[in-house]
Tab-separated table of C-alpha atoms in Angstrom:
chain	number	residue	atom	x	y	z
F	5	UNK	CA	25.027	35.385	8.262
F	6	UNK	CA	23.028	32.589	6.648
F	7	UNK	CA	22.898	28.584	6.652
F	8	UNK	CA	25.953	27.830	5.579
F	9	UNK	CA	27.646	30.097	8.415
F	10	UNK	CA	25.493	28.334	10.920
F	11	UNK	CA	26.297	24.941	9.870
F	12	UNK	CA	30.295	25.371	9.790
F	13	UNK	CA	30.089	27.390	13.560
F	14	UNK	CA	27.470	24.604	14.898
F	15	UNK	CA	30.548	21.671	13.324
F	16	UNK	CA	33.623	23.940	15.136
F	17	UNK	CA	31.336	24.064	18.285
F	18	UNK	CA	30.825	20.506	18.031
F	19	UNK	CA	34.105	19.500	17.523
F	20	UNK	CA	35.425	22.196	20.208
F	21	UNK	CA	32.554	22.078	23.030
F	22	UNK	CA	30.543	19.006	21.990
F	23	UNK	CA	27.867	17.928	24.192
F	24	UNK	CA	28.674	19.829	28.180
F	25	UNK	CA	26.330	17.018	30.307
F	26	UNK	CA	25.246	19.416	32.708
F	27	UNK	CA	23.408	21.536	29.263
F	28	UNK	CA	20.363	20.580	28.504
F	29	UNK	CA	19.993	18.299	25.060
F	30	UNK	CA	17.134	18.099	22.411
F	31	UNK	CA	18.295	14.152	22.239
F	32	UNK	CA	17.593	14.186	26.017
F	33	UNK	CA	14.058	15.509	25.512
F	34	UNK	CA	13.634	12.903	22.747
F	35	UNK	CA	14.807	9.982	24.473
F	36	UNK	CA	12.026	11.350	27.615
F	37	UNK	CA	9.241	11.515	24.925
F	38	UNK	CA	9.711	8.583	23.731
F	39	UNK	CA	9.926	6.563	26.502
F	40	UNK	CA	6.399	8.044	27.591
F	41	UNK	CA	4.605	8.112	24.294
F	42	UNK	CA	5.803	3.999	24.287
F	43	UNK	CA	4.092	3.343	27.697
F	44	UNK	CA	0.979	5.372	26.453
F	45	UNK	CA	0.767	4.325	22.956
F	46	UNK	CA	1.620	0.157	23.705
F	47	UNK	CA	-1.224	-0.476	26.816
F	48	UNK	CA	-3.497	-0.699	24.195
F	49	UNK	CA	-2.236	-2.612	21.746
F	50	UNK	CA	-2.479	-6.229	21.735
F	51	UNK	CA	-1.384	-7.670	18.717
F	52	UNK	CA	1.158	-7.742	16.289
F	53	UNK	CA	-0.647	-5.900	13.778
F	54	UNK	CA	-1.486	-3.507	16.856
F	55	UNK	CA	1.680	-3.223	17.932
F	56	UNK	CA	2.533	-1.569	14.638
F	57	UNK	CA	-0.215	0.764	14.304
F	58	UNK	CA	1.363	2.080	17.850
F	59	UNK	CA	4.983	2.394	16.631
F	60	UNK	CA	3.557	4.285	12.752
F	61	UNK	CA	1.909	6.660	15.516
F	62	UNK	CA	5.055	7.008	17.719
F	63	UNK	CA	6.763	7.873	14.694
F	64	UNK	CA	4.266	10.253	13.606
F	65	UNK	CA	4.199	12.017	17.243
F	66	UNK	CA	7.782	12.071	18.007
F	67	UNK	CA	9.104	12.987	14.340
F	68	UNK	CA	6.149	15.265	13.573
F	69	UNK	CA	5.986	16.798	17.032
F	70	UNK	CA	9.832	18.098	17.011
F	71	UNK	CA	9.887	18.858	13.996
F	72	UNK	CA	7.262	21.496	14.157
F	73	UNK	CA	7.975	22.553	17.374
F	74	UNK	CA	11.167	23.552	15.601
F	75	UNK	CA	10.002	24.993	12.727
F	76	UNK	CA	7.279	26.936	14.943
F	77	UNK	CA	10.272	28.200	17.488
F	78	UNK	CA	12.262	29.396	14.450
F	79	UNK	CA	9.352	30.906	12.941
F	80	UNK	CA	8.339	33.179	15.914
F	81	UNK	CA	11.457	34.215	16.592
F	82	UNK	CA	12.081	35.606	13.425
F	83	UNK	CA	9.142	38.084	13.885
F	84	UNK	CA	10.487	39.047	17.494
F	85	UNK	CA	13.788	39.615	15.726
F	86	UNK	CA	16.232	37.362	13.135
F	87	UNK	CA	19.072	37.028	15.674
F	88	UNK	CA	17.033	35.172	18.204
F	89	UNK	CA	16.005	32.955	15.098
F	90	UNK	CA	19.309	32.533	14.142
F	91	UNK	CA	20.934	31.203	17.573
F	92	UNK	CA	18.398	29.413	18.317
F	93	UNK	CA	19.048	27.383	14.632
F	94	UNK	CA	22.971	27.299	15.590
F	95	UNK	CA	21.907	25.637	18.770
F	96	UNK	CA	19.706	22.603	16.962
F	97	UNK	CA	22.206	22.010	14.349
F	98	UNK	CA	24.859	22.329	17.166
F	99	UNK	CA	22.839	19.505	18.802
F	100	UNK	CA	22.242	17.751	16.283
F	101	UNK	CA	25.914	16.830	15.552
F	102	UNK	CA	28.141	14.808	17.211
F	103	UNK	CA	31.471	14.139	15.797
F	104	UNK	CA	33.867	15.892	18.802
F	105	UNK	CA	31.541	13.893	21.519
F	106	UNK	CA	32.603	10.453	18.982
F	107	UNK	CA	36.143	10.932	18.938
F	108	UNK	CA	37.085	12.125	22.608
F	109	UNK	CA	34.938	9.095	23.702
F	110	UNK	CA	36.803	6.750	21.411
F	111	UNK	CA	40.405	8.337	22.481
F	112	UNK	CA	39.128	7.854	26.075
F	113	UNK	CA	38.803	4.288	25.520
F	114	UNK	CA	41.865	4.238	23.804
F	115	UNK	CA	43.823	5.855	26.499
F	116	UNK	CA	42.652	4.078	28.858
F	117	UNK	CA	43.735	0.377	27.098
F	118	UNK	CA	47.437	1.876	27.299
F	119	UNK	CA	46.653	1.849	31.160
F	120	UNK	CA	44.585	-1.127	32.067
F	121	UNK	CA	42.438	-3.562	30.724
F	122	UNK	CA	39.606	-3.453	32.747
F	123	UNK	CA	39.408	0.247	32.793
F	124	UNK	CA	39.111	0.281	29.024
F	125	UNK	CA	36.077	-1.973	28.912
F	126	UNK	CA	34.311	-0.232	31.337
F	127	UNK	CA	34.640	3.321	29.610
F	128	UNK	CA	33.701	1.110	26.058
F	129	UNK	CA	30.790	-0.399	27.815
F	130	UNK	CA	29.010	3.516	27.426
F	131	UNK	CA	29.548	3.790	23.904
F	132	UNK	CA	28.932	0.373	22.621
F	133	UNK	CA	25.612	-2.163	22.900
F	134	UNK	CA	27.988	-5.427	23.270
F	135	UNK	CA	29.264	-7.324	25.800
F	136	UNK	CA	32.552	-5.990	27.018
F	137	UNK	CA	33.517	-7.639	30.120
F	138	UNK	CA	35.544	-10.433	28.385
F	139	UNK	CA	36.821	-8.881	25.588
F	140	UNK	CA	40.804	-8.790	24.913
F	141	UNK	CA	43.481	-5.939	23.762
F	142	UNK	CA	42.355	-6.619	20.332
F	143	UNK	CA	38.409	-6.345	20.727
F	144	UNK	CA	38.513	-3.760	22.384
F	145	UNK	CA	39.598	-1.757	19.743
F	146	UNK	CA	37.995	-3.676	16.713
F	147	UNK	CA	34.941	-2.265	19.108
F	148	UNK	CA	36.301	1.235	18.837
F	149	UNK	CA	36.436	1.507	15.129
F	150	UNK	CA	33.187	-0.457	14.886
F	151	UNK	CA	31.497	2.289	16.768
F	152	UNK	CA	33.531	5.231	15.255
F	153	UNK	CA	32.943	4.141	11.150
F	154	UNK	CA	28.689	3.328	11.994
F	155	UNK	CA	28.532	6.429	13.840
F	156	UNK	CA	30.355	8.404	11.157
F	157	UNK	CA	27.026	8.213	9.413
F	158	UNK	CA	24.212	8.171	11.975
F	159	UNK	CA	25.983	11.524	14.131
F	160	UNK	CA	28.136	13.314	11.289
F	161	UNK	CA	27.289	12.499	7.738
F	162	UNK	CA	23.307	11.995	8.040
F	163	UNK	CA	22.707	15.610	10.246
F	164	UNK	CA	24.606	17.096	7.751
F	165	UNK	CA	23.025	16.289	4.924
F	166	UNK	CA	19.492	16.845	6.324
F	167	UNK	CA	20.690	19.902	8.008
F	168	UNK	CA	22.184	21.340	4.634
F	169	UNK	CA	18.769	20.328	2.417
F	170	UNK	CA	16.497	21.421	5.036
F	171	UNK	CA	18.020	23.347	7.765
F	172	UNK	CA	17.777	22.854	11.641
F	173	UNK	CA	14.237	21.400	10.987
F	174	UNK	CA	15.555	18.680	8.963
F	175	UNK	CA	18.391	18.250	11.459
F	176	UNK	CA	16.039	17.566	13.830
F	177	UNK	CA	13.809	15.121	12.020
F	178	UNK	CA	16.839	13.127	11.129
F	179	UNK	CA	17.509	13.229	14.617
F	180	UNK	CA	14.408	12.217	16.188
F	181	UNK	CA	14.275	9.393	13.195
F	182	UNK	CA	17.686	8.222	14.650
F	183	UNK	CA	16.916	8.415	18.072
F	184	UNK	CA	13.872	6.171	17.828
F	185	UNK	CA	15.651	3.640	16.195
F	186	UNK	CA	18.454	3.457	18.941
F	187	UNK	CA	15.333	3.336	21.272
F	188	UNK	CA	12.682	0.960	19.852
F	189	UNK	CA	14.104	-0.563	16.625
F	190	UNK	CA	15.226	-3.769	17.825
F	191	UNK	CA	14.149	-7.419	16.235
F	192	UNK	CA	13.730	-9.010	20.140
F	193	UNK	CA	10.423	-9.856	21.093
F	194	UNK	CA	9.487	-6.857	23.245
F	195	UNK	CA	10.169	-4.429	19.626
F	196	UNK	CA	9.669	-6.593	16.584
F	197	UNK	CA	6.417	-4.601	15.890
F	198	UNK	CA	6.371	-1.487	18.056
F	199	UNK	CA	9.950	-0.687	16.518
F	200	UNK	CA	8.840	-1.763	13.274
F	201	UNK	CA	8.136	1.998	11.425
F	202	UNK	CA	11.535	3.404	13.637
F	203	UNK	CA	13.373	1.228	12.291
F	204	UNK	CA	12.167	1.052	8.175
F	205	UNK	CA	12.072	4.805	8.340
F	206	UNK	CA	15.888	4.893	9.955
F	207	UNK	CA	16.554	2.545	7.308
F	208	UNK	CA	15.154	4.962	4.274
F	209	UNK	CA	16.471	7.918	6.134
F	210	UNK	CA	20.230	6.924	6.331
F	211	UNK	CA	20.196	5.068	2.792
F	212	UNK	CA	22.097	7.934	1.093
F	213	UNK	CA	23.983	9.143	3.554
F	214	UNK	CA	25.770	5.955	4.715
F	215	UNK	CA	26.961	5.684	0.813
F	216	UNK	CA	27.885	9.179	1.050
F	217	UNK	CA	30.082	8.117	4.801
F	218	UNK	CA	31.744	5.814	2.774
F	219	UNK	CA	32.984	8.006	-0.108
F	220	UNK	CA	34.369	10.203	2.322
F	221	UNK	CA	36.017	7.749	4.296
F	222	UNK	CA	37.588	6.669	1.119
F	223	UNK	CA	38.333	10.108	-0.135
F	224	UNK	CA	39.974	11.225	3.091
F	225	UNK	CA	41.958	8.006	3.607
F	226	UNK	CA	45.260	9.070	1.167
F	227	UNK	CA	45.598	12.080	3.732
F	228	UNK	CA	46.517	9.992	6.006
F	229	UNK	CA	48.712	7.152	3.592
F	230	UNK	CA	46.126	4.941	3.420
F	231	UNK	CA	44.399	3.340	0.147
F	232	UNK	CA	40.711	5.377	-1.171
F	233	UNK	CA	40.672	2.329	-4.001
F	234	UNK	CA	40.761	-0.113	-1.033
F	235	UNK	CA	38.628	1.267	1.251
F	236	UNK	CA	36.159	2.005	-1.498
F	237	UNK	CA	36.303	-1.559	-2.859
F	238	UNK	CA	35.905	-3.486	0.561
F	239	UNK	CA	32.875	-1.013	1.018
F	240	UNK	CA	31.120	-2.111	-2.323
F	241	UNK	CA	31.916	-5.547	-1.582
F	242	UNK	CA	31.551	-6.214	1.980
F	243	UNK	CA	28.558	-3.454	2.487
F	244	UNK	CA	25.430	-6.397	2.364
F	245	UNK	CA	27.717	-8.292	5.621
F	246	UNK	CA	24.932	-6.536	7.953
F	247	UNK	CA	21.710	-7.047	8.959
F	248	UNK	CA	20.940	-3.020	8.623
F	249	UNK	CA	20.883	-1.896	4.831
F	250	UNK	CA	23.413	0.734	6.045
F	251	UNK	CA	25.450	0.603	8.726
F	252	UNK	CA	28.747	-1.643	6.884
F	253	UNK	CA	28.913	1.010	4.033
F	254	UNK	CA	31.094	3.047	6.499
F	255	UNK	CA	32.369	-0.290	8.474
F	256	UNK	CA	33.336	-1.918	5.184
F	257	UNK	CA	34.973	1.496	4.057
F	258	UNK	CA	36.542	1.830	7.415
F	259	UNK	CA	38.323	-1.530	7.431
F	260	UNK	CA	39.402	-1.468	3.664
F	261	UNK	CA	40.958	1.566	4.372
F	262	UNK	CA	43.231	0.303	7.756
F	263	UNK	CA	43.175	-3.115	6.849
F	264	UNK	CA	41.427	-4.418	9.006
F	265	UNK	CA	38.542	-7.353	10.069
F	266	UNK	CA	35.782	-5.924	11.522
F	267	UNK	CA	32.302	-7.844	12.722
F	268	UNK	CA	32.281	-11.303	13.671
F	269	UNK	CA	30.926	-13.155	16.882
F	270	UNK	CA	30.124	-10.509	19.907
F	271	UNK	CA	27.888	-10.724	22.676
F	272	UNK	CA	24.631	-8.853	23.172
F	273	UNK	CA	22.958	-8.837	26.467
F	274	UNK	CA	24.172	-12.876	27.007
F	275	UNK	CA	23.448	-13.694	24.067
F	276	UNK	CA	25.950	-15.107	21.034
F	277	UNK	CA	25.334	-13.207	17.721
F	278	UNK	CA	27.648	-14.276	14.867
F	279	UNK	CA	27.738	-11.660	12.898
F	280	UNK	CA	29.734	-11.899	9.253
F	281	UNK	CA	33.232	-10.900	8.855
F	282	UNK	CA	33.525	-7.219	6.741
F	283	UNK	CA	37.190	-7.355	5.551
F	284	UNK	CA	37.672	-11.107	6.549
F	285	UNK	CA	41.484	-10.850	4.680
F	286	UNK	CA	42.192	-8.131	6.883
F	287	UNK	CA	44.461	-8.348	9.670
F	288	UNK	CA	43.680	-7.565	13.646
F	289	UNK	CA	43.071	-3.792	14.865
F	290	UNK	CA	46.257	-2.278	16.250
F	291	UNK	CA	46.997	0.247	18.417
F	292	UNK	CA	48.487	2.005	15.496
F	293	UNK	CA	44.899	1.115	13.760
F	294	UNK	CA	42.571	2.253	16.053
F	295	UNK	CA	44.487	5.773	16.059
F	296	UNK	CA	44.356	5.978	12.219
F	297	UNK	CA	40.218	5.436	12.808
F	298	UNK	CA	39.985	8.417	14.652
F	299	UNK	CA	42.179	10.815	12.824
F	300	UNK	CA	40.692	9.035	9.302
F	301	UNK	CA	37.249	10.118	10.679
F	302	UNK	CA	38.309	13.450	12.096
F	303	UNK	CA	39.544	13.901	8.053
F	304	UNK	CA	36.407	12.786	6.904
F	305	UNK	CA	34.264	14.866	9.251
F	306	UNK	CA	35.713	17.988	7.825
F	307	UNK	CA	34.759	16.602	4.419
F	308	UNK	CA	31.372	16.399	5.173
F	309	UNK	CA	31.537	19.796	6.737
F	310	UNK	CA	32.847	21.301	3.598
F	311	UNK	CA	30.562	19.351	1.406
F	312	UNK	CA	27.424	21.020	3.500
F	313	UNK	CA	28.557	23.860	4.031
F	314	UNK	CA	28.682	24.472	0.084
F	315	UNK	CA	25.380	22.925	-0.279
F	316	UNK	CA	23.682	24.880	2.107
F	317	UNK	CA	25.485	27.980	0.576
F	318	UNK	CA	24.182	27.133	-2.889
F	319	UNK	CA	20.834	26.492	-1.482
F	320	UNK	CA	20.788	29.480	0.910
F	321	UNK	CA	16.934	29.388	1.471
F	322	UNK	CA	16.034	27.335	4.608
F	323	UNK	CA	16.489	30.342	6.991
């Protein structure tokens, strides 16, 4: 069986299996290399111009370094014998994905508003970087489809599309691209410049791909009764209402298509960050809203399946 084969079984096992805590994780083994390449790779470095130099190398160790550890592993195990190659690149692109871990852990949170308050903030704390101890009914799940449309692109759309160019080696890149960005690629003081390459590369990497999130969002949204011309207008017109080049093409597509405001005023780690409006005609998030999110990027997720799986099938030579 060939790529496209392994990328439609690695989306079913994602969406049926996702990510079992107690297996071990290539993002697991990322997060652990970074965090010791940073600690080796920052002692020296002393000023801002240093600083960089260290996070261009961290990129260049953590991307290169998993990437051809990948492409070695794949490459050996093809000469023991092409079914070891072959599970192994299942397995990557399997990891590489994470659309069913998204939406159980956004119907957790979900579930757990219908019961209590508190609870719901607590399980939203693990999946979101803001504040969530004093957010209402109503934040709570404008949080939700906040973290549901951004990581439509950064966990579905952009592993795809890397995975269906270039195979589980390109999965992986994308991956370890991402991962470094969630890690280092902050603007505080302690990241300006180490997470200055981490984050321009995330940037370049997810340009495309975010644009591509939003189309799909848009083109899945009539399945469910909701407007494509919408969602695909707020997302053109609202997509600039974030500091990232990327992450409001989904948002803005996201909250044309429910109806919803999105962004605004949250806190991060005590501190106020007022953040523009995407949508700012559009009314609260719902209960009914914040269920449509989740089934809208379920819709899309197959999309994006579909749309890689036929690429990868008319490319058919990464494996």
């Amino acid at each position: 069986m060939g790529p496209a084969w392994i990328i439609a079984l690695a989306m079913i096992f994602d969406a049926e299996i996702g990510d079992p805590p107690a297996w071990p994780h290539l993002v697991r083994y990322m997060g652990l290399a970074i965090s010791r390449l940073e600690g080796v790779l920052r002692s020296p470095a002393s000023t801002p111009f240093g600083l960089r130099l260290a996070g261009v190398a961290l990129v260049l160790l953590v991307v290169g370094g998993f990437s051809f550890t990948t492409w070695l592993a794949l490459y050996l195990l093809e000469a023991i014998t092409p079914l070891l190659a072959w599970l192994m690149a299942l397995v990557m692109c399997w990891q590489c994905l994470s659309a069913g871990q998204l939406w159980r852990e956004a119907n957790v949170v979900l579930r757990a508003l219908e019961r209590d308050l508190g609870e719901a903030r607590n399980r939203l704390s693990m999946i979101v970087g803001r504040e969530t101890r004093n957010l209402d009914e109503q934040g709570v799940r404008r949080a939700v489809v906040e973290t549901v449309a951004e990581n439509f692109n950064d966990g579905v759309v952009a592993p795809l599309f890397y995975m269906a160019l270039l195979g589980p080696v390109g999965a992986v890149a994308y991956k370890a691209v991402n991962t470094l960005d969630s890690m280092v690629g902050y603007r505080d003081e302690r990241y300006l410049h180490l997470g200055w390459a981490a984050a321009r590369l995330d940037d370049l990497a997810g340009w495309l791909p975010a644009r591509l999130s939003a189309l799909l969002l848009a083109a899945a949204a009539p399945l469910l009764g909701l407007g494509a011309s919408e969602a695909w207008r707020i997302a053109r017109r609202d997509h600039a209402a974030h500091k990232s080049p990327n992450s409001a093409w989904p948002e803005a597509a996201m909250a044309g298509a429910l109806g919803v405001r999105l962004g605004g005023p949250n806190h991060y780690h005590g501190v106020l960050v007022d953040k523009p409006w995407i949508n700012p005609g559009g009314g609260p998030t719902g209960e009914a809203q914040a269920r449509q999110c989740v089934q809208l990027m379920q819709l899309a997720s197959v999309l994006a399946a579909g749309g890689a799986v036929f690429l990868a099938w008319g490319l058919g030579w990464w494996l």
